[in-house]
Short mmCIF file of C-alpha atoms in Angstrom, two decimals:
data_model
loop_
_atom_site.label_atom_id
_atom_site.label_comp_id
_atom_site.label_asym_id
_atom_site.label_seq_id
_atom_site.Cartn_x
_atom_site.Cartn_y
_atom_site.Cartn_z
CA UNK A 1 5.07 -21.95 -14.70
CA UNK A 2 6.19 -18.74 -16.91
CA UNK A 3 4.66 -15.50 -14.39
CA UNK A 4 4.76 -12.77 -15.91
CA UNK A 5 4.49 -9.11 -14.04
CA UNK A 6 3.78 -6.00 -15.63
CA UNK A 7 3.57 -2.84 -13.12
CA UNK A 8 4.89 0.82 -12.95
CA UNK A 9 7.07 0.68 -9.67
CA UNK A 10 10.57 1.71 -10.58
CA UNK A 11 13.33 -0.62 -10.14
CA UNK A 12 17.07 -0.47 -8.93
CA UNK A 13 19.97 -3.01 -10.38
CA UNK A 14 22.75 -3.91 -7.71
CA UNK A 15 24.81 -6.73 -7.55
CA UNK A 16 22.85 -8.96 -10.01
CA UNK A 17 19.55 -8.64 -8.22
CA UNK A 18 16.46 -6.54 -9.33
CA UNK A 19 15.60 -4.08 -6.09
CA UNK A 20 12.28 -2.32 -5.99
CA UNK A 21 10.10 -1.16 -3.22
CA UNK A 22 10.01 -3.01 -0.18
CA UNK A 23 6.26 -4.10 0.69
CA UNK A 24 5.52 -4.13 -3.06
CA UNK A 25 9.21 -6.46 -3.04
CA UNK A 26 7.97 -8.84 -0.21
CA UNK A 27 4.65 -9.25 -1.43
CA UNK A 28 5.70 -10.47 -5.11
CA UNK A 29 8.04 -12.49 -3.28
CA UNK A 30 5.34 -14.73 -2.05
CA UNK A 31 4.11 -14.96 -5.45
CA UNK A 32 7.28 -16.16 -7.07
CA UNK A 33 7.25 -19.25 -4.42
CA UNK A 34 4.83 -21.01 -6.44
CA UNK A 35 6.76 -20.18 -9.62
CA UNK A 36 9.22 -21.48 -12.06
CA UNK A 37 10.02 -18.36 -14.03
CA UNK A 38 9.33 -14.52 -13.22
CA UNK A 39 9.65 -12.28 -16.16
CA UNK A 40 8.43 -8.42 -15.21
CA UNK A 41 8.02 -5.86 -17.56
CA UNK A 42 8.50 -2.59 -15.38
CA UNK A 43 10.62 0.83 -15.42
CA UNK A 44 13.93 0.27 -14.59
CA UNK A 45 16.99 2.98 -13.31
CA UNK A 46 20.69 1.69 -12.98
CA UNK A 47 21.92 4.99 -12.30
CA UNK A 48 20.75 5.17 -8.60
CA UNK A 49 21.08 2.73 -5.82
CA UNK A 50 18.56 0.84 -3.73
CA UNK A 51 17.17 3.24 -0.83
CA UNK A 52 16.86 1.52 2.16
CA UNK A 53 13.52 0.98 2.34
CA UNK A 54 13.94 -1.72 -0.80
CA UNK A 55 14.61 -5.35 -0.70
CA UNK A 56 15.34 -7.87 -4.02
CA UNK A 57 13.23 -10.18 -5.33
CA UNK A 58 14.03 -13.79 -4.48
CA UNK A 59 14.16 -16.05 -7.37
CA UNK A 60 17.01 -17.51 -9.70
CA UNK A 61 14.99 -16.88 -12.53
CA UNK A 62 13.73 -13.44 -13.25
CA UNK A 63 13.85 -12.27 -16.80
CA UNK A 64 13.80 -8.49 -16.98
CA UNK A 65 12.17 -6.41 -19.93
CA UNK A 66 12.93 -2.95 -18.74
CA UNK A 67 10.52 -0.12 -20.18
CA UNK A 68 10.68 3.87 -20.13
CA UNK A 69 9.00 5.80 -17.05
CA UNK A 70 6.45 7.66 -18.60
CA UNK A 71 3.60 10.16 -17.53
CA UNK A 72 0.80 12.38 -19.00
CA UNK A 73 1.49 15.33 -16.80
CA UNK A 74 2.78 17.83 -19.25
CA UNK A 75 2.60 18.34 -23.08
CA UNK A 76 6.77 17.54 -23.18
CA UNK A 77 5.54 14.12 -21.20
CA UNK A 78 3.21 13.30 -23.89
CA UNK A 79 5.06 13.96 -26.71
CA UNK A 80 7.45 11.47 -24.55
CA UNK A 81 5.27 8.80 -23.89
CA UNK A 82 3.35 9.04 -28.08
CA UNK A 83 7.35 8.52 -29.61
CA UNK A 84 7.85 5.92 -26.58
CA UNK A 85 4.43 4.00 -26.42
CA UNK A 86 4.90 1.53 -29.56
CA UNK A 87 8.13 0.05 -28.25
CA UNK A 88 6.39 -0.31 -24.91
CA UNK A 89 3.11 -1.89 -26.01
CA UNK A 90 5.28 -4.44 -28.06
CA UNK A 91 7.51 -5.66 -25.24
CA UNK A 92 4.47 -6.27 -23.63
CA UNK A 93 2.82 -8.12 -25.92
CA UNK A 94 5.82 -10.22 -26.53
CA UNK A 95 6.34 -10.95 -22.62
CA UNK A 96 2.70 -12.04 -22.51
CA UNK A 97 2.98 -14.41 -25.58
CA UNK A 98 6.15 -16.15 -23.71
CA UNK A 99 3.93 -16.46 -20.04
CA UNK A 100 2.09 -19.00 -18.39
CA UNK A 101 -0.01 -15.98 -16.18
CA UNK A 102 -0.39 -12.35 -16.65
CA UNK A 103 -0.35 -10.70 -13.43
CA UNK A 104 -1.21 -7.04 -13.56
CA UNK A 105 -0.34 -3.99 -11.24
CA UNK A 106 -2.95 -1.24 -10.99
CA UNK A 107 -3.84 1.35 -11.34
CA UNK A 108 -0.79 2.97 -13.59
CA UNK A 109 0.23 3.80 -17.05
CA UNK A 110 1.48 0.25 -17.06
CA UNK A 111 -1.35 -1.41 -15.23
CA UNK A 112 -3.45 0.50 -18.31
CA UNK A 113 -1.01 -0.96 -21.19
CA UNK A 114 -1.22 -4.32 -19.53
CA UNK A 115 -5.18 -4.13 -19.36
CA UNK A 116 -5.44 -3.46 -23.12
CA UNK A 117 -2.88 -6.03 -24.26
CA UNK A 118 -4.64 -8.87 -22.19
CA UNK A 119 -7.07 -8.76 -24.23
CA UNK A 120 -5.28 -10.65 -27.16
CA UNK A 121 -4.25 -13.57 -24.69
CA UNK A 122 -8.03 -14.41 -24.02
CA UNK A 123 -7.16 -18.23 -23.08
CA UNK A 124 -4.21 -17.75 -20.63
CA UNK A 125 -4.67 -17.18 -16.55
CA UNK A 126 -4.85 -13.60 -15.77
CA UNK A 127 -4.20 -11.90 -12.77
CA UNK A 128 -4.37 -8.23 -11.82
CA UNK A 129 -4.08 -6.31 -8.30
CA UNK A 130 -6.07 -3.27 -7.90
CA UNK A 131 -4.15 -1.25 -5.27
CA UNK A 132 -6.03 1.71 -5.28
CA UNK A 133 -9.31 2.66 -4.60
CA UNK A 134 -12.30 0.33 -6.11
CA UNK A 135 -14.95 2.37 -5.01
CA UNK A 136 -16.51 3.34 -8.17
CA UNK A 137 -18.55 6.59 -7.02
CA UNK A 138 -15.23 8.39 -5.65
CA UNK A 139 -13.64 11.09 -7.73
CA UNK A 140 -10.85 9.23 -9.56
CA UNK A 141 -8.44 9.73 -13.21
CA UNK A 142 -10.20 8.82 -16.35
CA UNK A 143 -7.33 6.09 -17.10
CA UNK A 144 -8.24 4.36 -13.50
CA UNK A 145 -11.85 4.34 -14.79
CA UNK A 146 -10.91 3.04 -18.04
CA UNK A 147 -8.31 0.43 -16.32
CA UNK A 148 -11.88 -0.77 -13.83
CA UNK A 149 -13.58 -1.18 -16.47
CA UNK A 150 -11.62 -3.51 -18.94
CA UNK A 151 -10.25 -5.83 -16.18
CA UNK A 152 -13.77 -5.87 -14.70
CA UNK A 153 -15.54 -7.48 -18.17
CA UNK A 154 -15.75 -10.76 -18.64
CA UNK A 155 -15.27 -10.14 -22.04
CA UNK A 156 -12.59 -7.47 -22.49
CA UNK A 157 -10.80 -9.66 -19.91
CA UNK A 158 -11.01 -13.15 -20.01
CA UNK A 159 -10.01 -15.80 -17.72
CA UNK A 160 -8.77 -12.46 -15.35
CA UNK A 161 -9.49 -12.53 -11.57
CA UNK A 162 -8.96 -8.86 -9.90
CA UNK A 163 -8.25 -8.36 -6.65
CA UNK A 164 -9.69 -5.45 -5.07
CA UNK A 165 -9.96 -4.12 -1.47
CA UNK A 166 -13.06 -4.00 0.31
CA UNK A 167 -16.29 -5.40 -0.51
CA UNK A 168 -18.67 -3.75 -2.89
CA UNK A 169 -21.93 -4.36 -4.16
CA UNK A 170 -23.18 -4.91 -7.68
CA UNK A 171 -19.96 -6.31 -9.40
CA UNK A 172 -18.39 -8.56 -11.57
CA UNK A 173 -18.06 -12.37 -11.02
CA UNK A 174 -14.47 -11.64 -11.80
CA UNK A 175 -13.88 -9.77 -8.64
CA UNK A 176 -12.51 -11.21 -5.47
CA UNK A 177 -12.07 -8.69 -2.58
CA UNK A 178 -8.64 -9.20 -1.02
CA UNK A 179 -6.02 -7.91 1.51
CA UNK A 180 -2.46 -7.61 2.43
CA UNK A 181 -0.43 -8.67 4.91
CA UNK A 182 2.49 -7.63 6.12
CA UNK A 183 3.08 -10.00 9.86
CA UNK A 184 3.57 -13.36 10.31
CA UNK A 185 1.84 -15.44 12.78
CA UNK A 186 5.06 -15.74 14.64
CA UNK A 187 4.37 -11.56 15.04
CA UNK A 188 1.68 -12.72 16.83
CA UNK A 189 3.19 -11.33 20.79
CA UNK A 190 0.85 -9.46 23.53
CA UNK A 191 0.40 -6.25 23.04
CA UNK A 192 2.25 -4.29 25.73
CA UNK A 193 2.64 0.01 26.15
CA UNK A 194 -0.78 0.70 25.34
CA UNK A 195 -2.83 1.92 28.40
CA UNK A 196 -2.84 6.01 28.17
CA UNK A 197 -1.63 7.29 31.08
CA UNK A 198 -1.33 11.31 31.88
CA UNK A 199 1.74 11.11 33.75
CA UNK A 200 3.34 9.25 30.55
CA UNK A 201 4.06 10.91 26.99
CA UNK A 202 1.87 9.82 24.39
CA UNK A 203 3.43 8.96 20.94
CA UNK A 204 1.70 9.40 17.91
CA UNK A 205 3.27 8.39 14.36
CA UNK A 206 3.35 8.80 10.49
CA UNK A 207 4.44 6.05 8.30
CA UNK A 208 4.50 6.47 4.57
CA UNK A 209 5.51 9.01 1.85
CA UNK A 210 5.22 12.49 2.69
CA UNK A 211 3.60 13.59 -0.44
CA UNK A 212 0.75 15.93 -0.72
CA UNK A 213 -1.72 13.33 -0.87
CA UNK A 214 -1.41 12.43 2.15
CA UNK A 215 -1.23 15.52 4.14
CA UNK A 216 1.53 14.74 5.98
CA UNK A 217 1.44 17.94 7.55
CA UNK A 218 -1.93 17.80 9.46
CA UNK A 219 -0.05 15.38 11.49
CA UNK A 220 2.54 17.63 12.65
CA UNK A 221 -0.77 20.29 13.30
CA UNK A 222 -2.51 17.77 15.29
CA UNK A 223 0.76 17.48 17.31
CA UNK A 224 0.82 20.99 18.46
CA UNK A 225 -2.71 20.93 19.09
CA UNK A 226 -2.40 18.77 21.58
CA UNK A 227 0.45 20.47 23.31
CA UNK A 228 -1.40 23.60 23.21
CA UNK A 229 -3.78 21.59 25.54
CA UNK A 230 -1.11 20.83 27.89
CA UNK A 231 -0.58 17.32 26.96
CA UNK A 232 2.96 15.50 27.11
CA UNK A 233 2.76 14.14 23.31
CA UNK A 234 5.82 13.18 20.43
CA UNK A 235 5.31 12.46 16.93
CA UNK A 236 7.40 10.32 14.47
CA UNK A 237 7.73 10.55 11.27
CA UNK A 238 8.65 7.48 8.74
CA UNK A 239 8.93 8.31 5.18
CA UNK A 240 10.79 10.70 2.75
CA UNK A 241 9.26 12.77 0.31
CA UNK A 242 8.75 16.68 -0.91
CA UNK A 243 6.23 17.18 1.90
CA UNK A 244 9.52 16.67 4.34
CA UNK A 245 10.69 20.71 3.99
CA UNK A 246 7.25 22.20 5.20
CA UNK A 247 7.09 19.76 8.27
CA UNK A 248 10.77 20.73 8.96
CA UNK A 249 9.56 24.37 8.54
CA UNK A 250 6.68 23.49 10.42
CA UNK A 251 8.82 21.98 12.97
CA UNK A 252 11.48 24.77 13.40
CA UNK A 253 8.56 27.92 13.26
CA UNK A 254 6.58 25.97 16.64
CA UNK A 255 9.88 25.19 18.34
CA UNK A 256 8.49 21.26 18.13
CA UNK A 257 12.43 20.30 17.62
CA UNK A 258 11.78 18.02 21.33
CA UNK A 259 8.32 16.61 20.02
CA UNK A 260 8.65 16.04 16.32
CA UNK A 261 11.26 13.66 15.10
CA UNK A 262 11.59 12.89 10.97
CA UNK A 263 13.56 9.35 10.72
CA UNK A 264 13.53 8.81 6.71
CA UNK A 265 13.07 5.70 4.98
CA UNK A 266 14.05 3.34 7.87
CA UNK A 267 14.47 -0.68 7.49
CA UNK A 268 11.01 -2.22 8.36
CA UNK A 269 12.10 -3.62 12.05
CA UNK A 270 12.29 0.05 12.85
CA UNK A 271 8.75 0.85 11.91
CA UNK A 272 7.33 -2.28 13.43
CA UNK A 273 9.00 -1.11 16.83
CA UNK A 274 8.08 2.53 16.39
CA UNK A 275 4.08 0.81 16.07
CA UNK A 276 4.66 -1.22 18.89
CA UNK A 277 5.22 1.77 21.32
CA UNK A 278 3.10 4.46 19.56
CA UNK A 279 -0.32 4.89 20.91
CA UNK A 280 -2.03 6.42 17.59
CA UNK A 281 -1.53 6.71 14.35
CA UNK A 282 -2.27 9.86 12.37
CA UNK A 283 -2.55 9.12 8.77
CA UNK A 284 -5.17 11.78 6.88
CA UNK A 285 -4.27 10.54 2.99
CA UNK A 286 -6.51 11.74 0.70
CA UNK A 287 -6.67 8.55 -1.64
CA UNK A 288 -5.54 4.97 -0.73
CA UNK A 289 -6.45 1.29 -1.52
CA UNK A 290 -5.59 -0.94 1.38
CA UNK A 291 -3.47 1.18 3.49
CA UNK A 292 -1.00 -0.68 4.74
CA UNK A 293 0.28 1.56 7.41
CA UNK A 294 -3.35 1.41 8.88
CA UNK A 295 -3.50 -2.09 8.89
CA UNK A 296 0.14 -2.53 10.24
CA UNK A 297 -0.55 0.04 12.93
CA UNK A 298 -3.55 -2.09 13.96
CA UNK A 299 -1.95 -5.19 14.54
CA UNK A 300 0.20 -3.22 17.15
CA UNK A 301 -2.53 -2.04 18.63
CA UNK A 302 -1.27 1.72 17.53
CA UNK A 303 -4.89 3.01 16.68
CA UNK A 304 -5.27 4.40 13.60
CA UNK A 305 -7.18 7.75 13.06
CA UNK A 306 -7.62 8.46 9.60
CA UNK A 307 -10.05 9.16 6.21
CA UNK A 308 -12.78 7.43 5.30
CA UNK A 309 -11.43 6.67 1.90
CA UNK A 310 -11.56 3.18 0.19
CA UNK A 311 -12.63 -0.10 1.94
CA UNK A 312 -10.77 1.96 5.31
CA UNK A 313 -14.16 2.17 7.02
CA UNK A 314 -14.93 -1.59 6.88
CA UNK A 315 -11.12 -1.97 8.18
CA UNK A 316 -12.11 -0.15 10.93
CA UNK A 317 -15.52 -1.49 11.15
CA UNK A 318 -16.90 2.08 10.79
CA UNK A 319 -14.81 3.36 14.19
CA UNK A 320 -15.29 0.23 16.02
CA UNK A 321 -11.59 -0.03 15.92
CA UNK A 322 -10.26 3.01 15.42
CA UNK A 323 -11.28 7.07 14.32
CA UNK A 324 -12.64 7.98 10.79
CA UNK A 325 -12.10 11.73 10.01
CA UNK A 326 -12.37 14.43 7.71
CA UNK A 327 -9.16 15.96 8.01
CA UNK A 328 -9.91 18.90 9.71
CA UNK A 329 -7.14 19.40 12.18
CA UNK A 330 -9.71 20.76 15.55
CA UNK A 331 -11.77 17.72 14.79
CA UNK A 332 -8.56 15.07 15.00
CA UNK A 333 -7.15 16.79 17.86
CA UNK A 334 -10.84 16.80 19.62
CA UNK A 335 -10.99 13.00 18.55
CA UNK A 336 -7.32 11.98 20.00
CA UNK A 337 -8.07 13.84 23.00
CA UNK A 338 -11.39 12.23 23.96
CA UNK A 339 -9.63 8.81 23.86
CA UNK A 340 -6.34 10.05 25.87
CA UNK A 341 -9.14 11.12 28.66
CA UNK A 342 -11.31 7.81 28.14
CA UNK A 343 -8.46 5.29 28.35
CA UNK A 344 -10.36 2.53 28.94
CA UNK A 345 -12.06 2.96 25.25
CA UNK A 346 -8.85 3.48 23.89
CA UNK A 347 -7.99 0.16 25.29
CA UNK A 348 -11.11 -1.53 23.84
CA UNK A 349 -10.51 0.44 20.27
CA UNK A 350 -6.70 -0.76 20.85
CA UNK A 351 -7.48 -4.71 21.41
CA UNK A 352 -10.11 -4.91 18.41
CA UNK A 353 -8.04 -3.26 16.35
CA UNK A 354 -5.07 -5.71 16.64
CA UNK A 355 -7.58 -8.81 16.96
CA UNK A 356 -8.77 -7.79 13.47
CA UNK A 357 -5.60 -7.29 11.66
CA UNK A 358 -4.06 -10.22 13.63
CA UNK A 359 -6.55 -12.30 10.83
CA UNK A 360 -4.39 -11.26 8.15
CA UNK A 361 -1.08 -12.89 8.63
CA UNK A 362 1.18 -13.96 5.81
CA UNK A 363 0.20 -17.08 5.99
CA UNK A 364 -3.05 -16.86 5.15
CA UNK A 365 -2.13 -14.49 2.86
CA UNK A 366 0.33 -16.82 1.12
CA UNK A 367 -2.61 -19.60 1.21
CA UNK A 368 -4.86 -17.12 -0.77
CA UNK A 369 -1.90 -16.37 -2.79
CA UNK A 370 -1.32 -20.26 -4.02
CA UNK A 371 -5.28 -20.39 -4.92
CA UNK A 372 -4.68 -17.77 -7.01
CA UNK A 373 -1.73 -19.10 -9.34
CA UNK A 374 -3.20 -22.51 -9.20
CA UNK A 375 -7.45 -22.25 -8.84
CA UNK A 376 -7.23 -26.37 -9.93
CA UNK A 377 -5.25 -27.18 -6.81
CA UNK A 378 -8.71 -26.62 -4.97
CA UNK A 379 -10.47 -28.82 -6.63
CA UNK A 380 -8.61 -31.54 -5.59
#
């Protein structure tokens, strides 16, 4: 089988592999498995090398069709991406007319370009990930309503199954909610570190980007919150991005240099031991899909307080297994500190929480995966 992937996540070049970020990396990975031939149609920069936090695909056979970044975020960009756009709809079309499956990656300028050239291929086996947020009354772009709505039809796309997170009422027969995984059943070890106790610091972390999105910051305010109340806490941050200068400032102004620690884009043993001895995590993103952070950071037992964006309260089966919040920074510090003095619910939270996510392994994940590519296989 001829798999084709078209998505917007930049890609490195080193040593004759294709590098690109790491959980979007190791998830196509399990993909490829059931494939003879990977062709991806994606941005791709050989000036810069791999950061750490990527990993190579693993195939012999990936066919590369690199396209131009491109954005809509300035009249310059879009005189950019109008002279660009009719080389980049036509190596699309010509990668789809040489594949088996189309497998899309959205929401994105590509994920968009995909969507509308699909729709000329109405007899081959279509794919497409949805990786943000499906929930169609929440505030999102105009092209991530347009991209919903042509890979949701029947008609505009045919033979197309679209993953999405969460479960929502009132769609498509063409949806099938989905997940990620990130652990392996062999992951699955006791939890140990996880009872609160006064006389011990308690470590709270950030994992992801530290864009704006996400607030990064709040964490950091939480933090010293919590000191201010006289309790022995640390936060860790994993993650690079333009938000990293204002926590440093942040940092430096509170004298936090002993309780706040920024580690960069570490290798992902690091995080997993980082969840495995952190007690919550404080994520407050404005916008997300699936989070994988929160659902890594369950599986640890690290107990996630964050927004109530996306399918995140039916992740946490609406606090059940962990703190939904607005953001405000009072409020998560109140929230955090009611558990730390209530450590037997924190426990509780803690063990549902990892129970939960413990039901998304790679495995079953890869199962889900094969059903995909091959729907006949089930038949049988």
């Amino acid at each position: 089988m001829r798999f084709l992937v078209v998505g917007h996540v930049v890609h490195k070049y080193q040593n004759g592999s294709y590098y690109a970020y790491g959980p979007y990396v190791r998830e196509m990975n399990l993909w490829f498995k059931y494939v003879d031939k990977v062709i991806i149609v994606a941005p791709l920069n050989k000036e810069i090398d791999p950061d750490p936090i990527d990993l190579p695909y693993k195939h012999d056979q990936v066919v590369f069709f690199p396209v131009p970044e491109f954005s809509t975020q300035s009249v310059k960009n879009i005189l950019s991406t109008l002279f660009h756009l009719p080389g980049i709809f036509w190596t699309v079309i010509t990668a789809m007319r040489s594949a088996d499956h189309i497998h899309l990656r959205c929401p994105g300028n590509m994920g968009l370009i995909g969507a509308l050239a699909q729709f000329f291929f109405r007899n081959k086996n279509k794919t497409a990930k949805y990786a943000g947020n499906w929930d169609r009354s929440s505030d999102q772009p105009f092209s991530y309503r347009l991209q919903q709505k042509i890979i949701s039809s029947p008609f505009l796309a045919p033979k197309m199954r679209v993953l999405v997170y969460g479960e929502w009422p009132n769609e498509t027969e063409n949806i099938v909610p989905f997940f990620t995984a990130t652990y392996s059943e062999r992951d699955i070890v006791p939890l140990s570190n996880k009872e609160i106790n006064l006389k011990k610091e308690i470590n709270l972390i950030y994992v992801g980007g530290l864009y704006d999105g996400k607030q990064p910051l709040i964490s950091a305010k939480v933090l010293l919150q919590l000191i201010k109340k006289g309790y022995s806490v640390k936060l860790d941050y994993f993650g690079e991005g333009p938000e990293r200068k204002s926590i440093e400032d942040f940092r430096d102004g509170n004298s936090l240099e002993n309780s706040l620690f920024l580690h960069g884009n570490v290798k992902a043993d690091q995080v997993k031991k980082a969840f495995q001895e952190a007690h919550f995590l404080i994520f407050i993103s404005k916008s997300e899909g699936w989070p994988k952070v929160v659902a890594e950071s369950m599986f640890w037992g690290c107990l996630p307080v964050t927004t109530p964006v996306s399918c995140v309260p039916q992740m946490l089966d609406f606090e059940n297994r962990g703190e939904l919040v607005k953001g405000h920074v009072d409020e998560i510090a109140e929230r955090v500190e009611h558990l730390i003095l209530a450590p037997d619910l924190y426990l509780q939270k803690s063990q549902k929480a990892a129970a939960w996510s413990r039901s998304y392994t790679l495995e079953r994940f890869e199962s889900e995966i094969r059903s995909l590519i091959y729907p006949e296989s089930l038949a049988g």
